[in-house]
Coordinates of C-alpha atoms and ligand atoms in Angstrom, one line a residue:
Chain A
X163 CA 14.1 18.2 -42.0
X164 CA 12.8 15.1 -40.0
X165 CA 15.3 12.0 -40.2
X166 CA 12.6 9.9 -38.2
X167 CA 9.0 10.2 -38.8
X168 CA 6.6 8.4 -37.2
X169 CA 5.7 6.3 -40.3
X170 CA 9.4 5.5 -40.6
X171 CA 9.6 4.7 -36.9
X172 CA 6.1 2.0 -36.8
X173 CA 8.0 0.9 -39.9
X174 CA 11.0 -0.2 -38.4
X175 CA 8.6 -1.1 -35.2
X176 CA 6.9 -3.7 -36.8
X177 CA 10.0 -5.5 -37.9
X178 CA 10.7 -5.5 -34.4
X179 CA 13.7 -2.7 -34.7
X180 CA 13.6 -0.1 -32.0
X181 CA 15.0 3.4 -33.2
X182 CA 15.6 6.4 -32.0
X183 CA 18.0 9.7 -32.2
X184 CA 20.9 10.4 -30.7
X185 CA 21.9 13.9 -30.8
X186 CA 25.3 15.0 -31.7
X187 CA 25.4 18.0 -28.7
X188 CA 24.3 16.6 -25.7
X189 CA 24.4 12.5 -26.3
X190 CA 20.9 11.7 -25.1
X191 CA 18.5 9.6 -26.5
X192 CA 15.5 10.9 -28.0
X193 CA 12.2 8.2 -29.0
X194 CA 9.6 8.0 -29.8
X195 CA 10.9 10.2 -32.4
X196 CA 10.9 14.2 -32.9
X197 CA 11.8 16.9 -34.9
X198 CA 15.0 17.4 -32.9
X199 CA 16.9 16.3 -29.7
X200 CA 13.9 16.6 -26.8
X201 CA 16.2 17.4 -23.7
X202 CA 18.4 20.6 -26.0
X203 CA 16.6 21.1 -28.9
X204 CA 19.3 20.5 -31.3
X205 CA 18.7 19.4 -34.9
X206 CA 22.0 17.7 -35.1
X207 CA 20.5 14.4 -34.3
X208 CA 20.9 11.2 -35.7
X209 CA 19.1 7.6 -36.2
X210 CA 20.2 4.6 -34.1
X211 CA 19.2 1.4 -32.8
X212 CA 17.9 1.2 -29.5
X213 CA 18.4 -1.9 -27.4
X214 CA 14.7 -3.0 -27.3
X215 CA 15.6 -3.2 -23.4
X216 CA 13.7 -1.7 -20.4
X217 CA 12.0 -1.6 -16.8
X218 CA 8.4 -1.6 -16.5
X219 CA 8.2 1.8 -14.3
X220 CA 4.1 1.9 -14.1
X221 CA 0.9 0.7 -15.7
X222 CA -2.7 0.1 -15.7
X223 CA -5.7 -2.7 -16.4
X224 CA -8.3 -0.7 -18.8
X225 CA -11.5 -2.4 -17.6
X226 CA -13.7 0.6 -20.0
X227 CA -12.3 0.6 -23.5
X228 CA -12.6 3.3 -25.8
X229 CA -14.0 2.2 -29.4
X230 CA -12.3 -0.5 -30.9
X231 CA -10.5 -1.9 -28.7
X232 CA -11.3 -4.7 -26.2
X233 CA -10.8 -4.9 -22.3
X234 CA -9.3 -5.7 -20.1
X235 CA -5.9 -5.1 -21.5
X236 CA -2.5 -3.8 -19.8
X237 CA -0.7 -0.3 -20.6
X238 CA 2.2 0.2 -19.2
X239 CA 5.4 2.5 -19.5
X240 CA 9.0 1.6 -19.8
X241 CA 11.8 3.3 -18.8
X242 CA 14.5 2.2 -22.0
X243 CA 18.1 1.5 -21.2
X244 CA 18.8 4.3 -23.4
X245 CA 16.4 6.6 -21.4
X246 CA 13.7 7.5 -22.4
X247 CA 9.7 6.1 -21.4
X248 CA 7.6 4.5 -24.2
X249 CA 4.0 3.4 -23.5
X250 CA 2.6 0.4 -25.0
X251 CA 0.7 -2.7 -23.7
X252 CA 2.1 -5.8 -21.7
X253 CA 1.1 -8.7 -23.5
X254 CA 2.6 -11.6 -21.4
X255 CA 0.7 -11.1 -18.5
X256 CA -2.9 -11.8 -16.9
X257 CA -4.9 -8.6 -16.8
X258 CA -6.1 -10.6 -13.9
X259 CA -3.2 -11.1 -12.4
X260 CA -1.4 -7.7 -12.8
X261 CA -0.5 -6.7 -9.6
X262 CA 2.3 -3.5 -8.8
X263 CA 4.8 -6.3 -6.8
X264 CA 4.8 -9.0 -10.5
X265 CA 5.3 -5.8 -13.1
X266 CA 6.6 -2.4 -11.8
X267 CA 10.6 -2.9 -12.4
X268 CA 10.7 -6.0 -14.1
X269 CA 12.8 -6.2 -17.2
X270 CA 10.8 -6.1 -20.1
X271 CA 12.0 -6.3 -24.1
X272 CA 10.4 -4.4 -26.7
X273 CA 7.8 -5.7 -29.5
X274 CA 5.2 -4.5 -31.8
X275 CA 1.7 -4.5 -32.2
X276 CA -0.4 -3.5 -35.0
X277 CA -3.6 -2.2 -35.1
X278 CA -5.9 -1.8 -38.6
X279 CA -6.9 1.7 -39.4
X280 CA -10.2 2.4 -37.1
X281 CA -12.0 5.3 -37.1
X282 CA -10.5 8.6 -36.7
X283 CA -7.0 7.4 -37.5
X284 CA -5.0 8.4 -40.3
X285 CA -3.8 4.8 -41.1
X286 CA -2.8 1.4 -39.0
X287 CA -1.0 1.7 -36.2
X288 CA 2.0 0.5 -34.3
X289 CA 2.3 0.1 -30.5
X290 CA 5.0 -1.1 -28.3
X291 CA 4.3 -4.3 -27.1
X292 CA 6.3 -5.3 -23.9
X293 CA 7.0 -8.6 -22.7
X294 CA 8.4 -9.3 -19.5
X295 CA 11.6 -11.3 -19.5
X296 CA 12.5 -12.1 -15.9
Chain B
X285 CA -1.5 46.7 -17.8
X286 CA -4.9 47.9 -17.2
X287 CA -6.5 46.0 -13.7
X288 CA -9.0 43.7 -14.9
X289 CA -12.2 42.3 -13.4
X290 CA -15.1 39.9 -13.9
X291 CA -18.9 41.2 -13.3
X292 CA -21.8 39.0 -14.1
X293 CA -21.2 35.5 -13.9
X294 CA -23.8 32.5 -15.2
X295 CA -24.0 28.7 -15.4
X296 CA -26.9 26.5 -16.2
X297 CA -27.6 23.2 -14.5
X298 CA -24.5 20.6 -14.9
X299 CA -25.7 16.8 -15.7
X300 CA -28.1 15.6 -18.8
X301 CA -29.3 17.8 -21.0
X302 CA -32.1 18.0 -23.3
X303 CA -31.0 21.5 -24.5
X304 CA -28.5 22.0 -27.4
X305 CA -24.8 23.3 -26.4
X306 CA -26.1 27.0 -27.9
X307 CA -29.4 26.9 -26.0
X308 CA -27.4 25.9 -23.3
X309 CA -24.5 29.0 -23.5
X310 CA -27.1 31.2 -24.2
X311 CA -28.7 31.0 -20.7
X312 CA -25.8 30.8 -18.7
X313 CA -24.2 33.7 -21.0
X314 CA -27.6 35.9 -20.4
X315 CA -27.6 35.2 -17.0
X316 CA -23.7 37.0 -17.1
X317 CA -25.0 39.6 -19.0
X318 CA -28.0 40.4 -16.9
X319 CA -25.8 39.8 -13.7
X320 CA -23.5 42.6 -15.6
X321 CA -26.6 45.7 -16.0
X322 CA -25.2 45.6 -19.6
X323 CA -27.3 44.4 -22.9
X324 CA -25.5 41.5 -25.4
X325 CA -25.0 44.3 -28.1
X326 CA -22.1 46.0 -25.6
X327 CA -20.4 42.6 -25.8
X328 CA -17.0 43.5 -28.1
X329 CA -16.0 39.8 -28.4
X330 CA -16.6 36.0 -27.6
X331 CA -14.2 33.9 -26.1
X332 CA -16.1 30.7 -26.4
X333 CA -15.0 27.4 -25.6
X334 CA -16.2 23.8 -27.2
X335 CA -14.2 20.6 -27.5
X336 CA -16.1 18.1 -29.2
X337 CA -19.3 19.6 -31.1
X338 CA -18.5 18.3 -34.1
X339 CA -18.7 14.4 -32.6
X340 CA -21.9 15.5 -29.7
X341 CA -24.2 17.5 -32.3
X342 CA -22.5 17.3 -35.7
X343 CA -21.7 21.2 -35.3
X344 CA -18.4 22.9 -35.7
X345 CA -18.0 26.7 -36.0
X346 CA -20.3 27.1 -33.2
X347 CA -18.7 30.5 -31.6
X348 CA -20.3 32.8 -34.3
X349 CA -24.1 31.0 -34.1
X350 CA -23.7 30.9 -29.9
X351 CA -22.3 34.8 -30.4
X352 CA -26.0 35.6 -32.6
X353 CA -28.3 33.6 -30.7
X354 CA -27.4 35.8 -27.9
X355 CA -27.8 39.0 -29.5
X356 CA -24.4 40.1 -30.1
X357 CA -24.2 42.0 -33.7
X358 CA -22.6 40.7 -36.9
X359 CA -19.5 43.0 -36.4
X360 CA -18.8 40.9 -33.7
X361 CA -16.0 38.9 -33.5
X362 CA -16.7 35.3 -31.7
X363 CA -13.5 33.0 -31.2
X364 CA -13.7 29.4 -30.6
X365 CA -10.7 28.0 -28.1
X366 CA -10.0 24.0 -27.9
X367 CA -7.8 23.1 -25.0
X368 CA -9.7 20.2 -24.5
X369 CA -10.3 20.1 -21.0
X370 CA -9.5 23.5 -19.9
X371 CA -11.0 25.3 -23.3
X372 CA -13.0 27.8 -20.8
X373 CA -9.8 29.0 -19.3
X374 CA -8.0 29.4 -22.0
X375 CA -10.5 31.4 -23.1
X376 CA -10.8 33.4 -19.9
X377 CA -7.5 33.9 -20.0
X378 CA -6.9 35.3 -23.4
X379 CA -10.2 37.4 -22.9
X380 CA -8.2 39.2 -19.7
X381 CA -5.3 39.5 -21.6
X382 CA -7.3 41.8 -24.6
X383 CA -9.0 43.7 -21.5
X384 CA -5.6 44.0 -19.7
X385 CA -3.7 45.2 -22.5
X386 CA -6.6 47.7 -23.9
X387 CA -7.7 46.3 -27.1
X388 CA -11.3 45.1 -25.4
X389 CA -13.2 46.8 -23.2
X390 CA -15.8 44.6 -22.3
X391 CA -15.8 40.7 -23.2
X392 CA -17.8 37.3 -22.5
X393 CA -15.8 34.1 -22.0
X394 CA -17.2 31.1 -21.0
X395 CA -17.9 27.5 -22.7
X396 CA -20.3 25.1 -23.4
X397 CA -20.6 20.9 -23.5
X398 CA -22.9 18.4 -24.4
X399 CA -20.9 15.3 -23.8
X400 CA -23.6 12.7 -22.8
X401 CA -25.3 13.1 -26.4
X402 CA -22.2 10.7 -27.8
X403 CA -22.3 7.4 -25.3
X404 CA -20.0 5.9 -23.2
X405 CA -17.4 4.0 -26.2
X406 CA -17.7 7.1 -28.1
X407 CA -16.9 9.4 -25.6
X408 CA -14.3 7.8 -24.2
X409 CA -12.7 7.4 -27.6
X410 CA -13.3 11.2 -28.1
X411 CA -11.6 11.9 -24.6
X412 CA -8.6 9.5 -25.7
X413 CA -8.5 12.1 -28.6
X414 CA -6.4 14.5 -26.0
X415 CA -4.2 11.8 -25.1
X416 CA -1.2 12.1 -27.9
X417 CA -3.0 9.9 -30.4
X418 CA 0.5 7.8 -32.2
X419 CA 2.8 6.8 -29.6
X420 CA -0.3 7.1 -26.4
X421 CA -3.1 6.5 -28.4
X422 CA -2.3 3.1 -30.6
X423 CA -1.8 1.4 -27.2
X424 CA -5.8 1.6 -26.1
X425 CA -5.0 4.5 -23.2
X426 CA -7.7 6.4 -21.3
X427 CA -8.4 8.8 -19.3
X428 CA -9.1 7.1 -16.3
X429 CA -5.6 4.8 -17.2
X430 CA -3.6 7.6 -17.7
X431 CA -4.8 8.9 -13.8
X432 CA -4.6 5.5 -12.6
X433 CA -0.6 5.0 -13.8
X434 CA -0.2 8.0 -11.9
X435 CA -1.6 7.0 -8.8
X436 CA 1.0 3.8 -9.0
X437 CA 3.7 6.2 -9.9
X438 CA 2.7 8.3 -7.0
X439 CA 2.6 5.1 -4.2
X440 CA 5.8 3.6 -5.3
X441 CA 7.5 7.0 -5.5
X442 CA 6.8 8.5 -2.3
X443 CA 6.1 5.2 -0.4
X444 CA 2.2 5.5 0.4
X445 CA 1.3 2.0 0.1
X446 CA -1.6 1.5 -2.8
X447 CA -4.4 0.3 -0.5
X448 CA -3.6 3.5 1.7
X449 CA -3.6 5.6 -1.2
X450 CA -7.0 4.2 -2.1
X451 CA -8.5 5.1 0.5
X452 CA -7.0 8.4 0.8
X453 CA -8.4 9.2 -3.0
X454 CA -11.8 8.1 -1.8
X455 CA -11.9 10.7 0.6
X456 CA -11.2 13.3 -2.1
X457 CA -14.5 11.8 -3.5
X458 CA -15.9 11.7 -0.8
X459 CA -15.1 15.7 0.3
X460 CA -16.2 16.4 -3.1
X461 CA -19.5 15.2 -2.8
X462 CA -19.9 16.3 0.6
X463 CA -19.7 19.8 -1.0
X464 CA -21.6 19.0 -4.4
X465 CA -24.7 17.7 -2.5
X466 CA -25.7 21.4 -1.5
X467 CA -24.7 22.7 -4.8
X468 CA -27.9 22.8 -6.6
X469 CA -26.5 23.1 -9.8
X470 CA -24.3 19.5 -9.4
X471 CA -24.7 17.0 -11.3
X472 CA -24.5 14.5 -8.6
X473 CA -26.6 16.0 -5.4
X474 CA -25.8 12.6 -3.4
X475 CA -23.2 11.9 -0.6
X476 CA -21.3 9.1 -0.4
X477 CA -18.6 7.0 1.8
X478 CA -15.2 5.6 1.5
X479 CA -16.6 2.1 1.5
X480 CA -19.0 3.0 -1.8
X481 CA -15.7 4.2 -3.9
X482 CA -14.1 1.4 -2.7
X483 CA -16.6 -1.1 -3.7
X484 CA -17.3 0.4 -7.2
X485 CA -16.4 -1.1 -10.6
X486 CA -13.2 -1.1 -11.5
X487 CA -12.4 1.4 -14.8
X488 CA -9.0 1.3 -14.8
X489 CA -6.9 -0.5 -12.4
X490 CA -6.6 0.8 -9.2
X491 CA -9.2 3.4 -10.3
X492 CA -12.5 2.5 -9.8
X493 CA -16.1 4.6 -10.5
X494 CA -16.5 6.7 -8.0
X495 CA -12.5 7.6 -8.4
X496 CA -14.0 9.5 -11.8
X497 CA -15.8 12.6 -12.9
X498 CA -18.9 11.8 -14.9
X499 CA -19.7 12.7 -18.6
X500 CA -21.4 15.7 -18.1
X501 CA -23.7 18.6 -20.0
X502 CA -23.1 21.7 -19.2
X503 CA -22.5 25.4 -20.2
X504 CA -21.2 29.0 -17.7
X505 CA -19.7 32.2 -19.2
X506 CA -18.6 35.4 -17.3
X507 CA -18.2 39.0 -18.5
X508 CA -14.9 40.4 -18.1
X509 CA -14.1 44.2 -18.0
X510 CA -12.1 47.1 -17.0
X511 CA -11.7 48.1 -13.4
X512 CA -13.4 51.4 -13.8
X513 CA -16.5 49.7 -15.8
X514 CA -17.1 46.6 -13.4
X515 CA -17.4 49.6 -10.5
X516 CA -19.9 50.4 -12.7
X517 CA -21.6 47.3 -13.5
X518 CA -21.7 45.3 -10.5
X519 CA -21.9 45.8 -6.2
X520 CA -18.7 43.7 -5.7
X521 CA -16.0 43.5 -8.7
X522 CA -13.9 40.3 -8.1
X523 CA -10.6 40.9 -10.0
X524 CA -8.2 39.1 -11.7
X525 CA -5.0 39.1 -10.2
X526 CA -3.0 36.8 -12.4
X527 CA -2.9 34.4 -15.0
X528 CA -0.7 31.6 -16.0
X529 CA -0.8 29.0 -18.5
X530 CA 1.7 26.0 -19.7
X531 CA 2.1 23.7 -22.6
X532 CA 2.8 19.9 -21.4
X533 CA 4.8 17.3 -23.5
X534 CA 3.0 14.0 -23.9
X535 CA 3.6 11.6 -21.0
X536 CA 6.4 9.6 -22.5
X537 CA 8.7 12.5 -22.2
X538 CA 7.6 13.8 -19.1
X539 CA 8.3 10.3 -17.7
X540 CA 7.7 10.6 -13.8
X541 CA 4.5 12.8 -14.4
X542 CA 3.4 13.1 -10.2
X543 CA 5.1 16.3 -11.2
X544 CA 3.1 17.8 -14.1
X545 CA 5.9 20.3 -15.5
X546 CA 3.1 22.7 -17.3
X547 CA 1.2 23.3 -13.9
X548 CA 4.1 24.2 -11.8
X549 CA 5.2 26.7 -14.7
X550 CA 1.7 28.0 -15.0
X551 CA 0.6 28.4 -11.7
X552 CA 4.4 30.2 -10.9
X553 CA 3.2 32.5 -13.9
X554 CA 0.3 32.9 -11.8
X555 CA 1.1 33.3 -8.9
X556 CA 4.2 35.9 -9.8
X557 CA 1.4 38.5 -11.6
X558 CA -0.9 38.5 -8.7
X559 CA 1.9 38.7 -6.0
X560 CA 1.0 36.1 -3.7
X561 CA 2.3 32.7 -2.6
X562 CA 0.5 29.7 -2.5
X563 CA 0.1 30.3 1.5
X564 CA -2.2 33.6 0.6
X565 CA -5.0 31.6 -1.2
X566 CA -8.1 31.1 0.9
X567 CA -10.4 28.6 -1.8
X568 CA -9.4 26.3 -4.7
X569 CA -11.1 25.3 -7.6
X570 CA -9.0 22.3 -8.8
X571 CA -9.2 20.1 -11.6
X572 CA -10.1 17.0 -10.2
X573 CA -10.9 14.6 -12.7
X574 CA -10.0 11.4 -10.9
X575 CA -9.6 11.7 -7.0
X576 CA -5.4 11.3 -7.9
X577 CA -5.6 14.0 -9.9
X578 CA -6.9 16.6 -7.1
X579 CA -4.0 15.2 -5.0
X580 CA -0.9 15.8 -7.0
X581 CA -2.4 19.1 -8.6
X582 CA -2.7 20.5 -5.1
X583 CA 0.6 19.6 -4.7
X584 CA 2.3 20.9 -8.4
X585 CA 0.2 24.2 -6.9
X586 CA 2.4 24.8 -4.0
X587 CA -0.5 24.1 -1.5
X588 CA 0.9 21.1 0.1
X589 CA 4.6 19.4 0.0
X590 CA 5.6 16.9 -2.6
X591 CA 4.4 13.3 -1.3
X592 CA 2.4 14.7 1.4
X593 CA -1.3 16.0 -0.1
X594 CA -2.9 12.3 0.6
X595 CA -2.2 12.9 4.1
X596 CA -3.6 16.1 4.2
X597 CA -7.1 15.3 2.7
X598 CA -7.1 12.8 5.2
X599 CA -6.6 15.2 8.0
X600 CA -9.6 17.1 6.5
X601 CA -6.8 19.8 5.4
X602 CA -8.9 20.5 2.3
X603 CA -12.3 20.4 3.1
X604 CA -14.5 23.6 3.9
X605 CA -13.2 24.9 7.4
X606 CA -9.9 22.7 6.7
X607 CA -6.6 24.7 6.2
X608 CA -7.2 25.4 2.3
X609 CA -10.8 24.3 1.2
X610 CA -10.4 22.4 -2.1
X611 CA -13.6 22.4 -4.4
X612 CA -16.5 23.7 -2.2
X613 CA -18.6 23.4 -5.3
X614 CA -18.2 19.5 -5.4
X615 CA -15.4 19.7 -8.1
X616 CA -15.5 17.8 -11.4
X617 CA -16.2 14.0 -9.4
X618 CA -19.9 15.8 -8.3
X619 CA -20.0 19.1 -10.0
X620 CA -19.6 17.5 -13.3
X621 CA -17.5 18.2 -16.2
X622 CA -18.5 19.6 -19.6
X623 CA -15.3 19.9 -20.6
X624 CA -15.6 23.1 -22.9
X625 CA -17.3 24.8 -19.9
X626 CA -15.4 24.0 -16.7
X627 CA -13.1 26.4 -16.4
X628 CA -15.8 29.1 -16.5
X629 CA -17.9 27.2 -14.0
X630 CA -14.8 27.0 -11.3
X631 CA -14.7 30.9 -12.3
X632 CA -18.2 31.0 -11.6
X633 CA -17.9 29.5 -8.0
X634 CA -14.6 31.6 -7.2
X635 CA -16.1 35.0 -8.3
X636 CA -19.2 33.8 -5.5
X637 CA -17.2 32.7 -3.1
X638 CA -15.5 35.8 -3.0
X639 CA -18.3 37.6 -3.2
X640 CA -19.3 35.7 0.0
X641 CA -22.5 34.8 -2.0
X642 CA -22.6 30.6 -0.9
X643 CA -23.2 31.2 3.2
X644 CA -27.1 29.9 2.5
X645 CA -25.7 27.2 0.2
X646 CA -24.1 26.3 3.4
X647 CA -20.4 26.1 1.3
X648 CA -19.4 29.5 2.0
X649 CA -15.2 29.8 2.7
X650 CA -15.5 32.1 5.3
X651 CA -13.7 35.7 4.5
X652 CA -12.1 34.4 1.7
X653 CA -10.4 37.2 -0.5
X654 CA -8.1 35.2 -2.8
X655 CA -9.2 32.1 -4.9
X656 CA -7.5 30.3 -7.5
X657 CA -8.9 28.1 -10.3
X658 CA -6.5 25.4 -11.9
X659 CA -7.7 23.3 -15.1
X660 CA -6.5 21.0 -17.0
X661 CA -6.7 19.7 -20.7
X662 CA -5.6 16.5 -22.1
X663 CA -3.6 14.5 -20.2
X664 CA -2.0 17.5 -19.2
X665 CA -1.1 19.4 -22.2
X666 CA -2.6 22.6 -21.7
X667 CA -2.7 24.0 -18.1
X668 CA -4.2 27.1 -16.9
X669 CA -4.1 28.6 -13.5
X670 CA -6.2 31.7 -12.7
X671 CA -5.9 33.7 -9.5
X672 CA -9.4 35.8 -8.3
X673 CA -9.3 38.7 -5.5
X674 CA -11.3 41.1 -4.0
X675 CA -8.8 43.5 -4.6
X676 CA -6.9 44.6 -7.4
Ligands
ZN61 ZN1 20.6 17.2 -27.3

């Protein structure tokens, strides 16, 4: 039933391929991935590249970390050129110098990062890694 | 539908704990139950809400042992509800819907935390837990980050420059603990200024301390029950008028979430049953986790215009004697949050304001007759909105 899980999607992630669905009835963009199109519902949906391309559209510096990981860090969401938002962490900037005027709608491409199996997850990890590009 | 009502109401002491998260229901359920003139064993069912047990006390299954410490009898069912945050109200709410629709008679919902037994890295790990945990999760979010991209969001979207914004959020904690210093069961009894929150340490950029609720212990329960048997039971029913509840997507596909999709849906449930419009409330109880969060909730509830609830707390709009008082009990920020109790203890404070029971308290919403109580869970999966009156 699924033609993108979320293994299949940190997969591709981590080789630094973007994908998402693209459903057959309505032509939007559906990532990080679900069981079918998330603005109709549709099943008839299928796997595509996405551009890796995006504005930054808000974010935060985590000064209190939960358990294994280490502050102060940046996550932030991106709005894709395809649509839809992915959060992740932006890793080419300062924590201490994140300010709203140097990140919200800069142009940002899309990476991975990968984090070991820690407590309470099911296995390693895979997060969108942003990197501002203007 | 049958009209449905709460009697006795009960809540222990919010802050640290040396009681277990059963000891701790157990009073605040007796005190529901003696508040009701009835005895445990007419109890037909526990609604009983609990989040993380299993992580605080290494206990799961904890509805049936809170259900016999009580007294209620072995043919007794006891339900356990996680919806994180708001696990009391969704367990208030499914309790009015078996009194409503005749199955129950006579139930006990309520909820129980004991957060502060598992640390600051754990905790905040377990509270992450609500966040979605592969595409939110992997990327190190929080709570307090998840409130504090909303409150960028927020400035850049309706054009209330940050530093304005921050100081209108620290009047939301300040309000709060304005009201939470004469609540005696508050966690935090202290008042404090805009220059404190502004001065605090910074948890997640441009949230800082005092923006936060605290990790809290905590339990409160209330009996629900027929009309005709509250009548019975107690001097001043309070009933509930409506109920409404919603199911949110995880933030990524909600994108622009200063409009939180499952609130406006629940509290339009809401506010539909009991036949009233936001302008017919008189006191809120309203999930305020982080000083943002009170401010775009009381706008996704219809109380104030999109873009313009900052203003309003700063006009004093939402304090006690303002237009629509917002949290006379001192909210989550001062109150506390134990997150598988809350929603039963903003019942708890809406059933006695509307039973005009807070006037020595000094936090008394004068001749209020309609209250509402809005919770969240996660980072806002599950929403519930309840609507109290004094009349059915
Ligand atoms: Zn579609």
């Amino acid at each position: 039933m699924y033609k993108l899980t979320y293994k299949q999607y940190f997969n591709a992630l981590k080789e630094g391929k973007l994908l998402g669905l693209k459903c057959n009835d309505c032509g939007s963009y559906t990532a990080p991935p679900k069981l079918c199109c998330d603005k109709c519902g549709s099943i008839s949906i299928e796997v595509v590249s996405l551009s890796g391309k995006g504005v930054i559209k808000t974010f935060t510096v985590i000064r209190v970390s939960p358990e294994g990981y280490e502050a102060p860090y940046i996550v932030a969401m991106a709005e894709l050129e395809e649509g839809p938002w992915l959060m992740g962490n932006l890793i080419n900037v300062d924590p201490d110098k994140a300010k709203m005027d140097n990140i919200i709608g800069k142009k940002v491409t899309v990476s991975a990062k990968v984090l070991p199996k820690m407590n309470y997850t099911p296995d390693e990890g895979v997060t969108p890694a942003f990197i501002i590009t203007e | 539908m049958r009209k449905v009502c709460v009697a006795g109401v009960g809540m222990t002491k919010f802050g640290r704990s040396q009681k277990s998260s059963i000891e701790m229901f157990a009073e605040a359920a007796m005190e529901a139950i003696v508040g009701s003139s009835i005895k445990p064993a007419d109890i037909q069912c526990l609604y009983f809400g609990n989040v993380y047990g299993d992580l605080e006390e290494g206990q799961t299954v904890m509805a049936p042992y809170a259900a016999r410490e009580i007294g209620l009898s072995a043919g007794t069912p006891s339900l356990r509800f996680e919806g994180a945050c708001a696990s009391a109200s969704v367990a208030i709410r499914d309790a009015f819907i078996a009194v409503a629709g005749g199955f129950y008679d006579l139930v006990l919902a309520g909820g129980t935390e004991r957060e502060l037994a598992m640390g600051t890295p754990l905790a905040t790990r377990a509270f992450e837990m609500a966040s979605e945990a592969y595409y939110e999760g992997y990327a190190g979010i929080t709570f307090p980050g998840v409130f504090a991209m909303l409150a960028r969001l927020y400035s850049k979207k309706y054009g209330v420059p940050l530093p304005k914004l921050k100081e209108r959020m620290a009047m939301v904690a300040v309000k709060n603990h304005k009201n939470g210093a004469k609540n005696p069961l508050a966690q935090f009894r202290n008042e404090i200024t805009v220059e404190e929150v502004l001065d605090g340490p910074m948890i997640a950029e441009p949230l800082q301390l005092l923006d936060c609720c605290p990790f809290t212990d905590g339990a409160a329960a209330i009996v629900i029950t027929t009309e005709e048997k509250a009548k019975k039971m107690v001097k001043k029913p309070v009933y509930i008028r409506g109920v409404g509840q919603g199911s949110g997507a995880p933030l990524y596909r909600q994108k622009d979430f200063t409009l939180i999709e499952s609130r406006v849906a629940a509290a339009k449930t809401a506010y539909a049953m009991a036949g009233i419009e936001p302008k017919d409330v008189d006191v809120v109880e309203i999930h305020d986790c982080f000083t943002i969060a009170e401010i775009v909730a009381s706008e996704c509830l219809g109380l104030f215009d999109f873009g313009t609830a900052s203003e309003a707390v700063e006009k004093g709009e939402t304090r006690i004697g303002g237009r629509i008082p917002i949290n006379p009990s001192g909210g989550l920020k001062s109150k506390g949050h134990p997150i598988g109790a809350t929603g039963a203890a903003q019942s708890y404070e809406i059933v006695k304001q509307l039973r005009g029971e807070f006037v020595e308290r000094g936090t008394q919403v004068e001749g209020a007759k309609i209250g509402l109580t809005d919770t969240l869970g996660g980072d806002s999966a599950t929403l519930v909105n309840i609507i109290y009156g004094i009349k059915g």
